[in-house]
Amino acid sequence: MATTTASATETHTEQAGRNRGQRVLGRVVLYVVATGFALFAALPFAWMVLTTFKADSDLYRPANNPFVYNDPPTWHNINLLWNDTSYPTFILNTLLVAVVVVLITIAVVVPAAYALTRLTGRWGESLGILIFLVYLVPPTLLFIPLTGVVADLGLQNSKWAMVLVYPTFTIPFCTWLLMGFFRGVPWEIEEQAMIDGYSRIQAIWKTVLPVSLPGILTVVIFSFTLSLHEFVYALAFVQSSDQKTVSVGVFTELIRGDVFFWQSLMAAAALVAFPVALLYNYFLDRFIAGFTLGAVKG
Amino acid sequence: MKHPTFRTDRDTMARVETRNLVKQFTASGAPAVNGISLQTTDGEFLVLLGPSGCGKTTLLRMIGGLEKPTSGDILIGDRVVNDLPPRARQIAMVFQSYALYPHMNVRNNISFPLKAAKLDKAAIEQKVQWASSILGIDQLLDRKPRQLSGGQRQRVALARALVREPNVFLLDEPLSNLDAQRRASARDELQVFQHEIGTTTIYVTHDQVEAMGLGDRIAVINDGTIRQLGTPHEIYEDPADTFVATFLGSPPMNLVERDGDLVGFRPEAVELVPPEHGDASSWLHLTLAEAREEYLGSEKLIYGEIDGVRVVARVHAGTPMPAHEGGKIPITVNRAALRIFDKDSGLRRQPASDSVSASPAEEASA
Amino acid sequence: MSATTTRDERYLMDRDRVLGPLFLLPAVVYILALVGLPLVLAVLYAFSDVTVADPRISGRDDFVGFDNFRAIWSDNVFRKALRNTVVFTLISQVIVLLLANILAMVLSADFHGKRLVRFLVLLPWTTPVALGVLGWFWMLDSVYSPIDWMMREVGLLGPDTPFGPARNMYWLGTTHLAQGAVILVHVWRTLPLATVILLAGLTAIPQDIRDAADIDGAGFWRQLFYIRLPLLLPIMAVALLFAIIFAFTDLTIALVLTRGGPVNDTQVLASWAYFKGIQGGNLAQGAAIALFLLPVLVAIAIAMLRLARRAGEETA
Ligand SMILES: Nc1ncnc2c1ncn2[C@@H]1O[C@H](COP(=O)(O)OP(=O)(O)O)[C@@H](O)[C@H]1O
Ligand SMILES: [Mg+2]
């Protein structure tokens, strides 16, 4: 009797010890793997930042340890970027294009998403999925015919070509995204507003829109960041540096033949990449909710 | 009335009428509302009563203009409003969920309809004050809806409906979100409130106690049709068919078969002690098999069977149980309390008894 | 006012039938004009002789039948590009699927610094592609690559070393290394998207299912194979389909990292379409090349529709 109890306790503690050992091991593996992934993902960006502040004499000596500052770090490259290149123009163009695209997107997407959730009954949902599928038509399939269309419209080599074309990917995605938000707004509050003496459009304006403000903000952020990300159309449509946006301008203008202004190049990339990443990251969960196609509820 | 200035500029007769109203949501399924005709009188409190899913909400929403009828007409103040949007119907509606605007505080919720009517600031403020004092929510004006209790929300919704000076109030189960205790007092307040305001009200509920307590008249609805329209007294005493008979009353009316008809009597019509001059011409004698009693304090219920049909009697708690003979007890019911129904159609067969005044509303028999 | 009111013009905008189409119109017009029409044009271009200098199809004589397809098919580079597109996509997405499962599992656990890890791990997706890839471009530089420096330091590179005698690996200058680099950057870029989609699926597995499995004493691997993976299958399919689309149709990585080099060994359909169509000015051939993306896209769209329909049925 006593022995069985003893052995039972023994195996019990043994098991507990093993469990604890496993748990500690599990944690260690977890941290190692997490760190590994983070390093892999962030490496190019860390490298950008490191490079940005290097002096020429440091950077261009292959024997130097590239992971440290052998010469003191310098702001010189950022000054150069800001004062002697078209970078400020790229930034302005990028912002201009993005802001106008956001405005167009909102103006088109809000009524469309509303109609698909509220006014079109059963086939609204199917049509919504169809519109979302349009998002999957890649720029690389369309950029050649669109180059022709843009030329026909007299917009070749103009940033307005981008303003015109970017909504083709922001509209499908954001319509889908906003439909999710509108579905969550109780019908009754807009019906109440209509009872209270407002027309349907006024009811939307005064109840549905204020209540779905987070959704609209999400649409703003995503159409903004998607515009900032775009590369293919920008590359195909625009050739003069005064019309270029950052993602194309940096790549095509700051590399002159074989001459690379590496530090300024990296500064240019990092200066845009991080703010965009922060903005995007903040709204990512909503973005993902759109991507999961309702295969996941939540 | 506390505020006699109210309702002076009312120009239309606030009467609601539906003519053969039908609503069919899906082409294949049964209609949610299947040919309803009813008419309110000015200032009346009309209750639509029926089990869940019978089409009450759909009917109310059609009157409000939120749902388009498949066929039939809706008239408000003698004017066909079928093609008018809700805002042009001069109605107020309180949803089951209250539908308070979550992004506005109570004051803005209440003044929202007034802004639509483009009243000036002072007038709006005055009306908000007036409505909120009637409903006792003056203290809550700066709160957001989510900071309110269920009862407070209901009052805000009522206040918002009130300031519109509507021709008609449409209320869809406004008390169903309250707990049992709050519900009883809210029912009472609502009745006082409606009498004070005197606005025609159509009130939807599936709760017969609410319907009996509140309604000037009740329309009992089942499967999208009106089974009976009448005063609470008529509905209770003279049910038009077995559905109405068994839907109202708790426990509901007993129905036993006699000579090929269904004979109905209320549990409280049952006497356990045979009346002294209980001759068969004015009293019906029955035998309750397998009788057992349930004590409820002020009264008790006696359950049993007659010809295999369950029967319930309700008697004063002090009434002694008669002697059992193998669980069998004799009961008597005054013939005046009997209601005879056709066995096949379920419709009332015998004309209304003299004890009850005849219904002025012809629809009742329709 | 008349006793009866029929269709009143003032209330036109309150009707669903009027307002619905009106609200949808701008979106539909936009998509038809700038996605639908170009899609049709893409096909027309492919059978025509349009160039950047003369982008109009004005008549019958602008159509050249299958000439463009014959021309691109006889071109060795096109076949390389076609093969590369498929191979790069397949290899990178197999790796992505594997890594995304691991990473999603890591991110669904609780640990210190999780928010930071999440932010960093998502950077490749949240930053503009072209800029991120520039970072890789510089890291893989032919002279100043830090990887080369490390290899030199540990004696792997330079005179009398295993990879010597050269002092540099020329990552983007040698065929296989460059192809590997393109695949690596594809993995780097699409991993975050696949991960977050999977993560959404993972957190949607009801806690009580996991608890029940814990109580039943199911170990890590049992839980993984009998609970997580089967439940995650639909969402994994969604993640994979998106990742495939982005990898398959990518132009940015190929262009910024290698410009299709060395000697077209990393050319993909999209980049080759760009070089032919935009840089070379031969819109017709460019369109014909890009058209080869279409069958795969259609297949994926159909798969997506099926998934969405099934999800819809389950919710209903
Ligand atoms: N928008 C709708 N679409 C389809 N069927 C509906 C809709 N609204 C209500 N119904 C159906 O109509 C019937 C009546 O519903 P309702 O009027 O809400 O009943 P009640 O309010 O009496 O509970 C129900 O069977 C319900 O399922
Ligand atoms: Mg209802």
PDB file of C-alpha atoms and ligand atoms in Angstrom, chain B residues 25 32 51-58, ligand 1:
ATOM      1  CA  PHE B  25     -41.115  37.818 -48.927  1.00  0.00           C
ATOM      2  CA  ALA B  32     -45.830  36.744 -43.859  1.00  0.00           C
ATOM      3  CA  PRO B  51     -47.305  34.194 -31.527  1.00  0.00           C
ATOM      4  CA  SER B  52     -43.777  34.837 -32.698  1.00  0.00           C
ATOM      5  CA  GLY B  53     -43.424  34.740 -36.475  1.00  0.00           C
ATOM      6  CA  CYS B  54     -47.078  35.419 -37.210  1.00  0.00           C
ATOM      7  CA  GLY B  55     -46.345  38.617 -39.125  1.00  0.00           C
ATOM      8  CA  LYS B  56     -46.896  41.359 -36.543  1.00  0.00           C
ATOM      9  CA  THR B  57     -43.608  43.114 -37.161  1.00  0.00           C
ATOM     10  CA  THR B  58     -44.023  42.858 -40.904  1.00  0.00           C
TER      11      THR B  58
HETATM   12  N1  LIG D   1     -36.929  40.409 -44.462  1.00  0.00           N
HETATM   13  C1  LIG D   1     -37.506  39.191 -44.453  1.00  0.00           C
HETATM   14  N2  LIG D   1     -37.229  38.296 -45.431  1.00  0.00           N
HETATM   15  C2  LIG D   1     -37.814  37.070 -45.455  1.00  0.00           C
HETATM   16  N3  LIG D   1     -38.692  36.649 -44.550  1.00  0.00           N
HETATM   17  C3  LIG D   1     -39.021  37.481 -43.539  1.00  0.00           C
HETATM   18  C4  LIG D   1     -38.448  38.792 -43.446  1.00  0.00           C
HETATM   19  N4  LIG D   1     -38.944  39.396 -42.340  1.00  0.00           N
HETATM   20  C5  LIG D   1     -39.801  38.511 -41.787  1.00  0.00           C
HETATM   21  N5  LIG D   1     -39.855  37.368 -42.497  1.00  0.00           N
HETATM   22  C6  LIG D   1     -40.692  36.196 -42.212  1.00  0.00           C
HETATM   23  O1  LIG D   1     -42.017  36.604 -42.103  1.00  0.00           O
HETATM   24  C7  LIG D   1     -42.672  35.958 -41.045  1.00  0.00           C
HETATM   25  C8  LIG D   1     -43.237  36.973 -40.098  1.00  0.00           C
HETATM   26  O2  LIG D   1     -42.196  37.647 -39.450  1.00  0.00           O
HETATM   27  P1  LIG D   1     -42.431  38.818 -38.402  1.00  0.00           P
HETATM   28  O3  LIG D   1     -43.332  39.816 -39.019  1.00  0.00           O
HETATM   29  O4  LIG D   1     -41.121  39.313 -37.931  1.00  0.00           O
HETATM   30  O5  LIG D   1     -43.169  38.042 -37.231  1.00  0.00           O
HETATM   31  P2  LIG D   1     -43.460  38.536 -35.718  1.00  0.00           P
HETATM   32  O6  LIG D   1     -43.038  39.958 -35.598  1.00  0.00           O
HETATM   33  O7  LIG D   1     -44.897  38.331 -35.568  1.00  0.00           O
HETATM   34  O8  LIG D   1     -42.672  37.636 -34.849  1.00  0.00           O
HETATM   35  C9  LIG D   1     -41.648  35.050 -40.398  1.00  0.00           C
HETATM   36  O9  LIG D   1     -41.852  33.751 -40.877  1.00  0.00           O
HETATM   37  C10 LIG D   1     -40.344  35.586 -40.862  1.00  0.00           C
HETATM   38  O10 LIG D   1     -39.418  34.558 -40.989  1.00  0.00           O
END
